[in-house]
Structure formats: C-alpha cells, structure tokens
Short mmCIF file of C-alpha atoms in Angstrom, two decimals:
data_model
loop_
_atom_site.label_atom_id
_atom_site.label_comp_id
_atom_site.label_asym_id
_atom_site.label_seq_id
_atom_site.Cartn_x
_atom_site.Cartn_y
_atom_site.Cartn_z
CA MET A 106 -13.44 -30.82 -13.65
CA ASN A 107 -16.25 -31.02 -16.12
CA GLY A 108 -13.67 -31.80 -18.78
CA LYS A 109 -13.62 -35.32 -17.40
CA ASN A 110 -17.34 -35.70 -17.73
CA LYS A 111 -17.93 -34.57 -21.26
CA GLY A 112 -16.57 -36.72 -23.99
CA SER A 113 -15.29 -34.03 -26.30
CA ALA A 114 -11.99 -33.33 -24.60
CA SER A 115 -10.75 -36.86 -24.15
CA PRO A 116 -7.70 -37.53 -26.27
CA ASP A 117 -8.80 -40.88 -27.68
CA HIS A 118 -11.27 -39.10 -29.93
CA ARG A 119 -8.47 -37.45 -31.80
CA THR A 120 -6.78 -40.55 -33.07
CA SER A 121 -7.69 -41.71 -36.54
CA VAL A 122 -6.74 -45.33 -35.89
CA PRO A 123 -9.95 -47.33 -35.62
CA PRO A 124 -10.33 -48.96 -32.26
CA MET A 125 -9.84 -52.70 -31.99
CA ILE A 126 -11.86 -55.01 -29.87
CA ASN A 127 -10.55 -58.27 -28.68
CA ILE A 128 -13.03 -61.09 -28.45
CA THR A 129 -11.74 -64.50 -29.39
CA ASP A 130 -12.55 -68.00 -28.47
CA GLY A 131 -9.10 -69.27 -29.12
CA THR A 132 -9.47 -70.18 -32.78
CA LEU A 133 -6.11 -70.50 -34.45
CA ILE A 134 -5.52 -67.39 -36.52
CA PRO A 135 -2.18 -67.18 -38.28
CA SER A 136 -0.41 -64.17 -36.89
CA GLN A 137 1.38 -61.55 -38.94
CA GLY A 138 5.01 -62.27 -39.61
CA GLU A 139 4.52 -66.01 -39.74
CA HIS A 140 5.43 -66.11 -43.39
CA SER A 141 7.87 -68.99 -43.17
CA VAL A 142 7.07 -72.12 -45.18
CA LEU A 143 7.48 -74.00 -41.90
CA SER A 144 4.92 -71.88 -40.03
CA ALA A 145 2.64 -73.87 -37.76
CA TRP A 146 -0.29 -73.15 -40.04
CA ASN A 147 1.49 -74.44 -43.14
CA ILE A 148 2.66 -77.60 -41.41
CA ALA A 149 -0.81 -78.34 -40.01
CA PHE A 150 -2.77 -77.47 -43.14
CA PHE A 151 -0.62 -79.07 -45.83
CA GLY A 152 0.29 -81.91 -43.50
CA ALA A 153 -3.39 -82.73 -43.02
CA ILE A 154 -4.02 -82.60 -46.77
CA ALA A 155 -1.00 -84.81 -47.42
CA VAL A 156 -2.13 -87.41 -44.91
CA LEU A 157 -5.62 -87.36 -46.39
CA VAL A 158 -4.18 -87.94 -49.88
CA ILE A 159 -1.58 -90.52 -48.91
CA LEU A 160 -3.77 -92.73 -46.69
CA PRO A 161 -6.20 -93.80 -49.47
CA LEU A 162 -3.24 -94.42 -51.77
CA VAL A 163 -1.47 -96.64 -49.28
CA HIS A 164 -4.55 -98.29 -47.78
CA PRO A 165 -7.38 -97.99 -50.34
CA SER A 166 -9.51 -100.05 -48.02
CA PRO A 167 -11.06 -98.62 -45.93
CA TYR A 168 -9.85 -95.04 -46.52
CA ARG A 169 -11.17 -94.72 -50.06
CA GLU A 170 -14.54 -96.01 -48.92
CA ILE A 171 -14.63 -93.60 -46.01
CA LEU A 172 -13.77 -90.70 -48.30
CA ALA A 173 -16.59 -91.70 -50.61
CA PHE A 174 -18.99 -92.05 -47.68
CA VAL A 175 -18.56 -88.72 -45.86
CA PRO A 176 -19.00 -85.92 -48.50
CA ASP A 177 -22.78 -85.83 -47.86
CA GLY A 178 -21.88 -85.05 -44.27
CA VAL A 179 -19.54 -82.22 -45.29
CA LEU A 180 -22.42 -80.68 -47.23
CA ALA A 181 -24.78 -81.03 -44.27
CA THR A 182 -22.16 -79.48 -41.99
CA PHE A 183 -21.84 -76.52 -44.35
CA GLU A 184 -25.57 -76.17 -44.61
CA VAL A 185 -26.09 -76.09 -40.86
CA THR A 186 -23.15 -73.69 -40.42
CA LEU A 187 -24.11 -71.23 -43.15
CA VAL A 188 -27.82 -71.06 -42.40
CA SER A 189 -27.10 -70.79 -38.66
CA ILE A 190 -24.55 -67.99 -39.07
CA VAL A 191 -26.99 -65.96 -41.19
CA PHE A 192 -29.73 -66.19 -38.57
CA ALA A 193 -27.22 -65.74 -35.75
CA LEU A 194 -26.00 -62.52 -37.39
CA LEU A 195 -29.55 -61.18 -37.56
CA LEU A 196 -30.24 -62.14 -33.96
CA GLY A 197 -26.85 -60.80 -32.91
CA LEU A 198 -27.50 -57.44 -34.56
CA LEU A 199 -30.87 -57.20 -32.80
CA ALA A 200 -29.35 -58.26 -29.48
CA GLY A 201 -26.45 -55.83 -29.86
CA LEU A 202 -28.75 -52.91 -30.70
CA GLY A 203 -31.01 -53.97 -27.82
CA ARG A 204 -28.08 -54.00 -25.40
CA ILE A 205 -27.30 -50.34 -26.18
CA SER A 206 -30.94 -49.30 -26.42
CA ARG A 207 -32.17 -46.57 -24.10
CA ASN A 208 -35.55 -48.26 -23.98
CA ILE A 209 -35.42 -50.13 -20.67
CA VAL A 210 -37.75 -52.93 -21.79
CA VAL A 211 -35.84 -53.62 -25.00
CA ASN A 212 -32.54 -53.35 -23.15
CA ARG A 213 -33.61 -55.84 -20.46
CA ILE A 214 -34.97 -58.34 -22.96
CA ALA A 215 -31.74 -58.25 -24.96
CA THR A 216 -29.58 -58.54 -21.85
CA ILE A 217 -31.58 -61.40 -20.42
CA TYR A 218 -31.42 -63.23 -23.75
CA VAL A 219 -27.64 -62.85 -23.85
CA GLU A 220 -27.15 -63.86 -20.22
CA VAL A 221 -29.48 -66.85 -20.30
CA VAL A 222 -28.16 -68.26 -23.55
CA ARG A 223 -24.53 -67.77 -22.61
CA GLY A 224 -25.19 -69.49 -19.31
CA ILE A 225 -26.43 -72.74 -20.85
CA PRO A 226 -24.09 -75.15 -22.64
CA LEU A 227 -24.75 -75.42 -26.35
CA LEU A 228 -25.30 -79.17 -26.11
CA VAL A 229 -27.98 -78.66 -23.47
CA GLN A 230 -29.63 -76.01 -25.66
CA LEU A 231 -29.61 -78.41 -28.59
CA PHE A 232 -31.27 -81.12 -26.51
CA TYR A 233 -33.73 -78.64 -25.09
CA ILE A 234 -34.84 -77.26 -28.44
CA TYR A 235 -34.77 -80.63 -30.18
CA TYR A 236 -36.40 -82.82 -27.54
CA ALA A 237 -38.31 -80.40 -25.31
CA LEU A 238 -39.46 -77.56 -27.56
CA GLY A 239 -39.32 -79.26 -30.95
CA PRO A 240 -42.37 -81.48 -30.45
CA LEU A 241 -44.33 -78.59 -28.90
CA LEU A 242 -43.55 -76.24 -31.78
CA HIS A 243 -43.65 -78.96 -34.44
CA LEU A 244 -40.08 -78.27 -35.53
CA LYS A 245 -38.41 -80.74 -37.84
CA GLY A 246 -35.02 -82.13 -36.87
CA PRO A 247 -32.77 -79.95 -39.06
CA THR A 248 -34.85 -76.87 -38.31
CA SER A 249 -34.56 -77.28 -34.57
CA ALA A 250 -30.82 -77.82 -34.86
CA ILE A 251 -30.46 -74.61 -36.86
CA VAL A 252 -32.72 -72.73 -34.45
CA ALA A 253 -30.62 -73.87 -31.51
CA MET A 254 -27.32 -72.95 -33.14
CA SER A 255 -28.67 -69.56 -34.24
CA VAL A 256 -30.11 -68.72 -30.83
CA CYS A 257 -26.88 -69.69 -29.12
CA TYR A 258 -24.49 -67.91 -31.47
CA GLY A 259 -26.85 -64.92 -31.75
CA ALA A 260 -26.12 -64.22 -28.10
CA TYR A 261 -22.35 -64.36 -28.58
CA LEU A 262 -22.55 -62.27 -31.75
CA GLY A 263 -24.78 -59.83 -29.89
CA GLU A 264 -21.94 -59.13 -27.49
CA ILE A 265 -19.59 -58.63 -30.43
CA PHE A 266 -22.00 -56.18 -32.06
CA ARG A 267 -22.40 -54.33 -28.76
CA ALA A 268 -18.67 -54.06 -28.22
CA GLY A 269 -18.18 -53.01 -31.84
CA ILE A 270 -20.83 -50.32 -31.64
CA GLN A 271 -19.38 -49.01 -28.40
CA ALA A 272 -15.89 -49.02 -29.89
CA VAL A 273 -16.92 -46.34 -32.39
CA PRO A 274 -15.86 -43.02 -30.80
CA LYS A 275 -18.69 -41.11 -29.12
CA GLY A 276 -17.83 -38.06 -31.22
CA GLN A 277 -19.18 -39.83 -34.31
CA MET A 278 -22.67 -40.07 -32.84
CA GLU A 279 -22.43 -36.49 -31.56
CA ALA A 280 -21.38 -35.15 -34.95
CA ALA A 281 -24.28 -36.98 -36.61
CA LEU A 282 -26.78 -35.69 -34.04
CA ALA A 283 -25.39 -32.15 -34.33
CA LEU A 284 -26.12 -32.30 -38.07
CA GLY A 285 -29.77 -33.00 -37.33
CA MET A 286 -29.83 -36.77 -37.80
CA SER A 287 -32.03 -38.89 -35.57
CA ARG A 288 -30.38 -41.51 -33.35
CA THR A 289 -31.67 -44.22 -35.68
CA GLN A 290 -30.28 -42.50 -38.76
CA ALA A 291 -26.97 -41.93 -37.00
CA ILE A 292 -26.71 -45.59 -35.97
CA TRP A 293 -27.50 -46.95 -39.44
CA SER A 294 -25.54 -44.56 -41.61
CA ILE A 295 -22.67 -43.52 -39.34
CA VAL A 296 -22.07 -45.98 -36.50
CA LEU A 297 -22.89 -49.40 -37.97
CA PRO A 298 -20.76 -49.04 -41.13
CA GLN A 299 -17.79 -48.38 -38.86
CA THR A 300 -18.82 -51.15 -36.49
CA ILE A 301 -18.77 -53.72 -39.28
CA ARG A 302 -15.13 -53.04 -40.07
CA ILE A 303 -14.24 -53.44 -36.41
CA ILE A 304 -16.17 -56.66 -35.88
CA LEU A 305 -15.44 -58.52 -39.12
CA PRO A 306 -12.44 -60.41 -37.68
CA PRO A 307 -14.21 -61.51 -34.46
CA ILE A 308 -17.24 -62.51 -36.53
CA GLY A 309 -14.94 -64.62 -38.67
CA ASN A 310 -13.73 -66.32 -35.51
CA GLU A 311 -17.28 -67.03 -34.44
CA PHE A 312 -18.00 -68.51 -37.85
CA ILE A 313 -15.11 -70.93 -37.39
CA ALA A 314 -16.24 -71.76 -33.86
CA LEU A 315 -19.75 -72.40 -35.18
CA LEU A 316 -18.36 -74.66 -37.90
CA LYS A 317 -16.68 -76.75 -35.21
CA ASP A 318 -19.64 -76.68 -32.84
CA SER A 319 -21.94 -77.80 -35.66
CA SER A 320 -20.53 -81.28 -35.00
CA LEU A 321 -22.77 -81.33 -31.92
CA VAL A 322 -25.84 -81.64 -34.14
CA SER A 323 -24.66 -85.13 -35.09
CA ILE A 324 -26.20 -86.24 -31.81
CA LEU A 325 -29.59 -85.21 -33.18
CA ALA A 326 -30.75 -86.98 -36.30
CA ILE A 327 -28.69 -84.88 -38.69
CA SER A 328 -26.22 -86.54 -41.01
CA ASP A 329 -23.40 -84.08 -40.74
CA LEU A 330 -19.73 -84.90 -41.19
CA LEU A 331 -19.26 -86.41 -37.73
CA ARG A 332 -22.44 -88.46 -37.93
CA ARG A 333 -21.53 -89.85 -41.35
CA GLY A 334 -18.18 -90.89 -39.91
CA ARG A 335 -19.90 -92.53 -36.97
CA GLU A 336 -22.32 -94.33 -39.28
CA TYR A 337 -19.44 -95.75 -41.26
CA ALA A 338 -17.54 -96.70 -38.12
CA SER A 339 -20.48 -98.48 -36.51
CA THR A 340 -21.15 -100.67 -39.55
CA SER A 341 -17.52 -101.40 -40.42
CA PHE A 342 -16.02 -101.30 -36.89
CA GLN A 343 -13.17 -99.23 -38.38
CA TYR A 344 -13.29 -96.63 -35.60
CA PHE A 345 -9.69 -95.46 -35.80
CA GLN A 346 -9.76 -94.98 -39.56
CA SER A 347 -13.20 -93.32 -39.69
CA TYR A 348 -12.56 -90.78 -36.96
CA THR A 349 -9.09 -90.01 -38.29
CA VAL A 350 -10.61 -88.97 -41.60
CA VAL A 351 -13.36 -86.97 -39.87
CA ALA A 352 -10.85 -85.14 -37.69
CA LEU A 353 -8.58 -84.38 -40.66
CA ILE A 354 -11.46 -82.92 -42.69
CA TYR A 355 -12.57 -80.70 -39.81
CA LEU A 356 -8.98 -79.59 -39.32
CA ILE A 357 -8.52 -78.70 -42.98
CA LEU A 358 -11.79 -76.74 -43.06
CA THR A 359 -11.02 -74.86 -39.86
CA LEU A 360 -7.47 -74.00 -40.90
CA PHE A 361 -8.67 -72.88 -44.32
CA PHE A 362 -11.25 -70.49 -42.88
CA SER A 363 -8.90 -69.19 -40.20
CA ARG A 364 -6.43 -68.26 -42.93
CA LEU A 365 -9.25 -66.43 -44.75
CA VAL A 366 -10.10 -64.52 -41.58
CA GLY A 367 -6.43 -63.70 -41.07
CA LEU A 368 -6.14 -62.37 -44.63
CA MET A 369 -9.28 -60.31 -44.20
CA GLU A 370 -7.90 -58.85 -40.99
CA ALA A 371 -4.60 -57.97 -42.65
CA ARG A 372 -6.44 -56.34 -45.51
CA LEU A 373 -8.57 -54.21 -43.21
CA LYS A 374 -5.42 -53.14 -41.39
CA ARG A 375 -3.68 -52.19 -44.60
CA ARG A 376 -6.56 -49.99 -45.67
CA ASP A 377 -6.28 -48.13 -42.38
CA THR A 378 -2.70 -47.03 -42.84
CA MET B 13 -34.82 -7.31 -31.86
CA THR B 14 -34.80 -10.87 -30.62
CA PRO B 15 -31.27 -12.06 -30.03
CA ARG B 16 -30.18 -15.11 -32.04
CA VAL B 17 -29.26 -16.97 -28.85
CA ARG B 18 -30.51 -16.23 -25.38
CA ILE B 19 -29.30 -18.18 -22.35
CA GLU B 20 -30.97 -17.65 -19.00
CA LYS B 21 -29.76 -18.94 -15.64
CA ALA B 22 -28.09 -21.98 -17.16
CA VAL B 23 -27.15 -24.52 -14.49
CA LYS B 24 -25.52 -27.87 -15.22
CA PHE B 25 -24.49 -30.56 -12.77
CA PHE B 26 -22.31 -33.51 -13.68
CA ASN B 27 -23.13 -35.81 -10.81
CA LYS B 28 -22.39 -33.45 -7.94
CA VAL B 29 -20.02 -31.14 -9.77
CA GLU B 30 -21.61 -27.87 -10.78
CA ALA B 31 -20.23 -27.10 -14.23
CA LEU B 32 -22.48 -24.10 -14.90
CA ARG B 33 -23.69 -21.89 -12.08
CA GLY B 34 -26.46 -19.75 -13.52
CA VAL B 35 -25.04 -18.34 -16.74
CA ASP B 36 -26.88 -15.55 -18.59
CA MET B 37 -25.78 -14.67 -22.08
CA THR B 38 -27.08 -13.39 -25.39
CA VAL B 39 -25.65 -13.51 -28.87
CA GLN B 40 -27.05 -11.10 -31.45
CA THR B 41 -27.56 -12.05 -35.07
CA GLY B 42 -24.27 -11.62 -36.94
CA GLU B 43 -22.28 -11.35 -33.72
CA VAL B 44 -19.07 -13.30 -33.18
CA VAL B 45 -18.54 -14.20 -29.53
CA LEU B 46 -15.43 -15.90 -28.19
CA ILE B 47 -15.56 -17.75 -24.87
CA ILE B 48 -12.27 -18.12 -23.01
CA GLY B 49 -11.45 -19.54 -19.62
CA PRO B 50 -9.39 -22.18 -17.83
CA SER B 51 -10.15 -25.84 -18.40
CA GLY B 52 -13.10 -26.91 -16.31
CA SER B 53 -14.61 -23.42 -16.41
CA GLY B 54 -17.74 -24.73 -18.14
CA LYS B 55 -17.21 -23.06 -21.51
CA SER B 56 -17.56 -26.22 -23.60
CA THR B 57 -20.52 -27.35 -21.53
CA LEU B 58 -22.24 -24.04 -22.20
CA LEU B 59 -21.56 -24.31 -25.92
CA ARG B 60 -22.80 -27.91 -26.07
CA SER B 61 -25.99 -26.93 -24.28
CA VAL B 62 -26.94 -24.61 -27.13
CA ASN B 63 -27.76 -27.56 -29.43
CA ARG B 64 -28.67 -29.80 -26.50
CA LEU B 65 -25.74 -32.17 -26.74
CA GLU B 66 -25.76 -31.48 -23.01
CA HIS B 67 -29.04 -31.17 -21.14
CA LEU B 68 -29.12 -28.28 -18.67
CA SER B 69 -30.05 -29.16 -15.10
CA SER B 70 -32.05 -25.92 -14.99
CA GLY B 71 -32.33 -22.69 -16.90
CA ASP B 72 -33.41 -22.01 -20.47
CA ILE B 73 -31.92 -21.43 -23.90
CA TRP B 74 -33.67 -19.95 -26.93
CA ILE B 75 -32.50 -19.78 -30.51
CA ASP B 76 -34.56 -17.03 -32.10
CA ASP B 77 -38.07 -17.90 -30.85
CA GLU B 78 -37.48 -21.61 -30.38
CA LYS B 79 -36.89 -22.89 -26.90
CA VAL B 80 -34.03 -25.39 -27.04
CA THR B 81 -34.54 -26.53 -23.47
CA ASP B 82 -38.23 -27.33 -23.90
CA PRO B 83 -38.53 -31.14 -24.05
CA LYS B 84 -41.43 -30.72 -26.50
CA THR B 85 -39.22 -28.91 -29.01
CA ASP B 86 -38.14 -31.03 -31.96
CA ILE B 87 -34.42 -30.75 -31.27
CA ARG B 88 -33.59 -32.15 -34.70
CA LYS B 89 -35.17 -29.11 -36.39
CA ILE B 90 -33.01 -26.86 -34.25
CA ARG B 91 -29.85 -28.85 -34.85
CA GLU B 92 -30.41 -28.60 -38.60
CA GLU B 93 -29.95 -24.85 -38.22
CA VAL B 94 -27.06 -24.96 -35.75
CA GLY B 95 -23.70 -25.92 -37.22
CA MET B 96 -21.13 -27.43 -34.89
CA VAL B 97 -17.39 -27.92 -35.23
CA PHE B 98 -15.59 -30.15 -32.75
CA GLN B 99 -12.10 -30.18 -31.32
CA SER B 100 -11.58 -33.70 -32.63
CA PHE B 101 -13.12 -32.95 -36.09
CA ASN B 102 -15.32 -36.07 -35.93
CA LEU B 103 -15.38 -36.54 -39.68
CA PHE B 104 -17.01 -39.81 -40.72
CA PRO B 105 -14.01 -42.02 -41.59
CA HIS B 106 -15.95 -44.38 -43.86
CA LEU B 107 -17.14 -41.57 -46.14
CA SER B 108 -15.26 -39.52 -48.71
CA VAL B 109 -14.83 -35.80 -48.11
CA LEU B 110 -17.72 -34.94 -50.43
CA ASN B 111 -19.99 -37.57 -48.87
CA ASN B 112 -19.13 -36.28 -45.40
CA ILE B 113 -20.52 -32.95 -46.54
CA THR B 114 -23.58 -34.22 -48.41
CA ILE B 115 -24.81 -36.92 -46.03
CA ALA B 116 -26.78 -34.55 -43.80
CA PRO B 117 -28.37 -32.44 -46.57
CA ILE B 118 -29.42 -35.66 -48.33
CA ASN B 119 -30.63 -37.60 -45.29
CA VAL B 120 -31.91 -34.81 -43.09
CA LYS B 121 -33.06 -32.14 -45.53
CA ARG B 122 -34.05 -34.68 -48.21
CA MET B 123 -32.09 -32.70 -50.77
CA LYS B 124 -31.40 -34.25 -54.19
CA ARG B 125 -27.92 -35.73 -54.41
CA GLY B 126 -26.94 -33.53 -57.36
CA GLU B 127 -27.98 -30.39 -55.58
CA ALA B 128 -26.21 -31.42 -52.37
CA GLU B 129 -23.03 -32.21 -54.29
CA ALA B 130 -23.11 -28.84 -56.04
CA ILE B 131 -23.35 -27.13 -52.65
CA GLY B 132 -20.65 -29.40 -51.26
CA ARG B 133 -18.24 -28.56 -54.08
CA LYS B 134 -18.86 -24.85 -53.63
CA LEU B 135 -18.09 -25.15 -49.93
CA LEU B 136 -14.92 -27.13 -50.65
CA VAL B 137 -13.75 -24.27 -52.85
CA LYS B 138 -14.56 -21.88 -50.03
CA VAL B 139 -12.42 -23.80 -47.52
CA GLY B 140 -9.66 -24.30 -50.10
CA LEU B 141 -10.01 -28.05 -50.58
CA ALA B 142 -11.62 -28.31 -54.00
CA ASP B 143 -9.13 -30.99 -55.05
CA LYS B 144 -9.88 -33.27 -52.07
CA GLU B 145 -13.50 -34.23 -52.63
CA ARG B 146 -12.68 -37.88 -53.27
CA ALA B 147 -10.16 -38.19 -50.42
CA PHE B 148 -10.99 -39.96 -47.19
CA PRO B 149 -10.54 -38.25 -43.83
CA ASP B 150 -7.50 -40.32 -42.84
CA GLN B 151 -5.68 -39.07 -45.94
CA LEU B 152 -5.97 -35.45 -44.82
CA SER B 153 -3.95 -33.41 -42.33
CA GLY B 154 -5.63 -32.20 -39.17
CA GLY B 155 -6.08 -28.71 -40.57
CA GLN B 156 -7.64 -30.08 -43.75
CA GLN B 157 -9.95 -32.32 -41.74
CA GLN B 158 -11.12 -29.41 -39.65
CA ARG B 159 -11.80 -27.33 -42.77
CA VAL B 160 -13.89 -30.19 -44.16
CA ALA B 161 -15.74 -30.31 -40.84
CA ILE B 162 -16.53 -26.61 -41.21
CA ALA B 163 -17.78 -27.19 -44.76
CA ARG B 164 -19.88 -30.11 -43.52
CA ALA B 165 -21.57 -27.88 -40.94
CA LEU B 166 -22.09 -25.07 -43.47
CA ALA B 167 -23.78 -27.44 -45.91
CA MET B 168 -26.87 -27.38 -43.71
CA ASP B 169 -27.02 -23.59 -44.19
CA PRO B 170 -27.02 -22.92 -40.43
CA LYS B 171 -28.03 -19.63 -38.85
CA ILE B 172 -25.40 -19.99 -36.16
CA MET B 173 -22.10 -21.85 -35.94
CA LEU B 174 -20.72 -23.31 -32.73
CA PHE B 175 -16.97 -24.00 -32.52
CA ASP B 176 -15.73 -26.14 -29.62
CA GLU B 177 -11.97 -25.54 -29.39
CA PRO B 178 -11.56 -25.97 -33.15
CA THR B 179 -7.77 -25.55 -33.17
CA SER B 180 -6.77 -27.26 -29.91
CA ALA B 181 -6.02 -30.59 -31.52
CA LEU B 182 -4.01 -29.08 -34.37
CA ASP B 183 -0.29 -28.74 -34.91
CA PRO B 184 0.77 -25.08 -34.81
CA GLU B 185 1.40 -24.79 -38.54
CA MET B 186 -2.16 -25.86 -39.32
CA ILE B 187 -3.95 -23.50 -36.98
CA LYS B 188 -3.80 -20.54 -39.33
CA GLU B 189 -5.55 -22.24 -42.25
CA VAL B 190 -8.50 -23.06 -40.00
CA LEU B 191 -8.61 -19.62 -38.39
CA ASP B 192 -8.50 -17.98 -41.84
CA VAL B 193 -11.63 -19.90 -42.86
CA MET B 194 -13.31 -18.91 -39.59
CA THR B 195 -12.33 -15.26 -40.06
CA ASP B 196 -13.79 -15.23 -43.58
CA LEU B 197 -16.96 -16.71 -42.21
CA ALA B 198 -17.18 -14.03 -39.51
CA LYS B 199 -16.69 -11.29 -42.13
CA GLU B 200 -19.58 -12.72 -44.16
CA GLY B 201 -21.83 -12.06 -41.20
CA MET B 202 -22.21 -15.57 -39.77
CA THR B 203 -23.33 -15.63 -36.15
CA MET B 204 -20.61 -17.52 -34.28
CA LEU B 205 -20.09 -18.77 -30.76
CA VAL B 206 -16.51 -19.95 -30.37
CA VAL B 207 -14.72 -21.63 -27.48
CA SER B 208 -11.07 -20.93 -28.15
CA HIS B 209 -7.99 -19.22 -26.79
CA GLU B 210 -6.84 -17.89 -30.16
CA MET B 211 -6.14 -14.24 -29.35
CA GLY B 212 -5.26 -13.41 -32.95
CA PHE B 213 -8.63 -14.67 -34.14
CA ALA B 214 -10.35 -12.77 -31.33
CA ARG B 215 -8.73 -9.48 -32.38
CA ALA B 216 -9.38 -10.09 -36.07
CA ALA B 217 -12.94 -11.33 -35.93
CA ALA B 218 -14.61 -11.33 -32.52
CA ASP B 219 -17.09 -8.65 -31.47
CA ARG B 220 -16.99 -9.71 -27.86
CA VAL B 221 -14.90 -11.94 -25.62
CA VAL B 222 -16.46 -13.68 -22.63
CA PHE B 223 -14.24 -14.86 -19.79
CA MET B 224 -15.60 -17.79 -17.77
CA ASP B 225 -14.27 -19.38 -14.61
CA MET B 226 -15.77 -21.96 -12.25
CA GLY B 227 -19.02 -22.15 -14.23
CA GLU B 228 -19.67 -18.41 -14.21
CA ILE B 229 -19.14 -15.49 -16.56
CA ILE B 230 -16.58 -13.29 -14.84
CA GLU B 231 -16.54 -10.48 -17.38
CA GLN B 232 -17.13 -9.73 -21.04
CA ALA B 233 -16.01 -6.95 -23.36
CA PRO B 234 -14.78 -6.32 -26.91
CA PRO B 235 -11.46 -8.12 -27.42
CA GLU B 236 -9.15 -5.09 -27.28
CA VAL B 237 -10.81 -3.87 -24.07
CA LEU B 238 -10.78 -7.25 -22.33
CA PHE B 239 -7.23 -8.12 -23.34
CA GLU B 240 -5.72 -4.69 -22.57
CA HIS B 241 -7.79 -3.61 -19.58
CA PRO B 242 -9.35 -6.57 -17.79
CA LYS B 243 -11.33 -5.45 -14.76
CA GLU B 244 -11.18 -8.61 -12.68
CA ASP B 245 -8.11 -10.14 -11.05
CA ARG B 246 -9.08 -13.62 -12.20
CA THR B 247 -9.21 -12.43 -15.80
CA LYS B 248 -5.82 -10.74 -15.45
CA ARG B 249 -4.23 -13.85 -14.01
CA PHE B 250 -5.69 -16.04 -16.73
CA LEU B 251 -4.58 -13.71 -19.51
CA ASP B 252 -1.07 -13.45 -18.02
CA ASN B 253 -0.85 -17.22 -18.13
CA ILE B 254 -1.88 -17.70 -21.75
CA LEU B 255 -0.34 -14.62 -23.42
#
C-alpha cells in the first residue's frame, strides 16, 4: 500500500537510461538511419545550395544583386536570434525553477508568466512591446524586438526546463538531501547538470524555431534577412526572385542547424550506452 | 545511556492510508537492527522517517539528543551524520565514482578536495573498488554501484547507517559482495538500521530482527530466536513464505 506512495520502490528509478522528454515544434530533425545520400535532408540541403549557386550563374541579374544585397540581413537575423536565445535561456531557467518552486508566490508568478505568454501570438507580443510598451519604456527598435523574442521564448524554454528537471529521477534529489545537501545545492550540483543533458536536443529545436520566427521582426524597423529581401523587391519589383533567395537562405540555415542538433542528440545517446 | 535512535508513537498517513500506526523503537549505539515484513508493512517508511525523507504525521524521533521531528531542528546537520543507502543506488550519473564520494564532504562539510579524495580512496579500498575511481556509474555492475553508494555514505563519517532494501534491485550473484561489505561494517561497530529480507546477513551480523506488518511492530528478537521460534502467527506465516 504505502509502497505506491513513496518513490523509492518504483522500478523506473532502477534504470540507468536517462529519461527522454519529448517536446518539439515540428522542426525537421534528420532521424537516425537516414544515412542514404538521397535522404530528404541531403536532397533539401544540397538542392537549396545548388539552386542558390546556379541561379546567379544563369541569371546574374537580378540574382547576383540580390545576393549582394541581403548579407546584412543575415547578420541582423543572427544577431536577433543569438541575443534572444541567450536571454530566453536565462528567463527559461528562472521560469522552470519557479514552476517547481515550493514557494507559492514564486510558483504562481512563474506559472502565470508561462501561461500568459504562451497564450498570446508572438506577432501580437512583438507589436505590443514595440508599439505599446516601447515608447513608455523608451526602448529602441532592436532592443524591443529582442525583449519580445526573449520573453516569448523564455516561456517555452521554461516549460522545457521544468520538464527536464522533473525527468531527473526523484531518487537523485533524495540521495543528495540524505547526504546533507540543501535543496538549492542539490538542484545546482546534482539535478541541473543532468537536466541539461536531457534538454539539449529540445533546446536546439527551440533555437531553430526562434531563428525562423525572427523573421517576424522584419515588420518592425529591423533590417533582418526578410526585410532586406522585401526592400530589394519593393525597389526592383522583382518579387519572385527576391523572395526565392530569402526562402532558400532560411531553408539552408534551418537545415544546417537541424543537422547540428541531430548530431548532438546522437552524440549524447552514444555516451549513454 | 541514551539510545542512538529513539522512535516514539510514530504515525504516518499517506492520504488516508495509515502506513505507520504508532511505532515505538530504539536502536542502541553499535547495534545492528534488521526490519523485515511484507511489502506495504511500513518498514521503508519508518526507515525514511529517521532522516526525515518522510515527515511523520505524529510521533517523535530522536537521534542521540537531537529531535529529528522538531521543525526547528536543522535537518541538514542531522542528515550529515546519518548515512543512507537506497534500493536503487541513486549514484549521481554525471559524476565519476570518486566525485560521487567526495561531493558531499566538499560541498557540505567544506572539506579540502585533497583530503576528501584521500578519504574517498580509502573507502574505495574498503569496498573493494580501488581500481574504479575514474569510472562512471553506468560502467559499473549493480553490485559495484551499491558498494560505491555505501562508500559515498561513509565518506560523511556517519554515526548511523540506514539501508533501504540495499540488495532488492540486485542480481543474485551480486548480492553477496554487497552483504559482505555490510557485514564488515557491522563488525566494526557501525550502528545500522537495515530494511532487508536477507536471512544470511541477519544471522551473520544482526543483533535484533524486527518484524513489521500493517504499520505495526509485531515482534522483535535476536535473529536465531525470531527465525526459529517466532511467537506470533503472522510472523510464522511470513517466514514460511520467504524461507
């Protein structure tokens, strides 16, 4: 009877295989076993690169001009993505720890943050922070875009941190407490190091999702990849050509990073066996 | 003489299920006490209450003069002196064997790393795993992991060791190596409270065996007396089933 209530007797604590959590947003991750040269990933990735190389060769105008015009935008896209993911990770860690906190106030604040942010579309959040809060708080354009992306992704990452922390077997915390560690010590030196290994792949996915969603900031006055493409299109009226190049660059970036995440995942798995 | 552990009227509810129904028990310094009983009898709950991994619903527990059940007691100070070994080992998978052993002395006792490692290596010799200090838990067998877990608990120099079914998750051929370490420990005079059904260990090392059922102590006696001449029918039936 009480065996069901105390954690120590449950069989899942005995396994040495680290638990997996499954949070994805549908980003394409090459699966194991797809080693064929004709795998979907290879076709898409190298196909996109080939098209991007061949087009300027065949039609130097306008493709060569477009390719010369957009690199600033790629840099801006990277900047927004990288800075946002760093702040989102910090916010996510705080939110995740808050969600498992025993302090009711902290717990409620974290939960409300996660629920509110996840309930509002990212585009609406961008508008809200840029147009509604930005002038009040004297935020500059790029800053407010980064704030909005960080706040939004912090909430999603918070749920990943929470799930990752909870995926570490309860016995780990108990063993740490039994040795005389405080809860805080146990979380930082025992639970979180194990959490990070569990959540690295889903965090990689979120990074890719953020890279794609960063195109939304083009609506604000930020010259990211999409906006640079739009600027070229609206002066040259070459809409088809401009947006083709923009889409291909996004595709190549996304596929590249998804392969990195896939490799990282495979590597973590190999170390486990 | 003050007993090392004193438990008075321990009651524990899990929701509406009464896991402990007023248990009284003492363990003297240097005594080795084995708790047996069917699953759900409350034996693990009782053990886990001693270092407050479970909070009693009512009743009190003392270790020497310190009251474990007093909310004002700094439970961390008590846990530093109470070693615990779990059924599922619970080694820290991201740390090497030696770091598993030294992490608590370094972080809790603020011991110097060199000193902690010297103690850790000595303990690894004691449990027969001197050559494994750099290994990680998932590279060890279950029996080896449990011996590391014992060394990890001993590194805090505890005045009592709690064992919660230490051999239940082990393959039969690995049980002996763990029990041998525990027997050595008992012979050195360690105070031990052990939840286990290992009769061989009980005969070799236990001073007293306590039989629990339905959250109560049914009877207790030295191992040879309890195993050969149990007084209560419930004890007889249980022993018939596991022998």
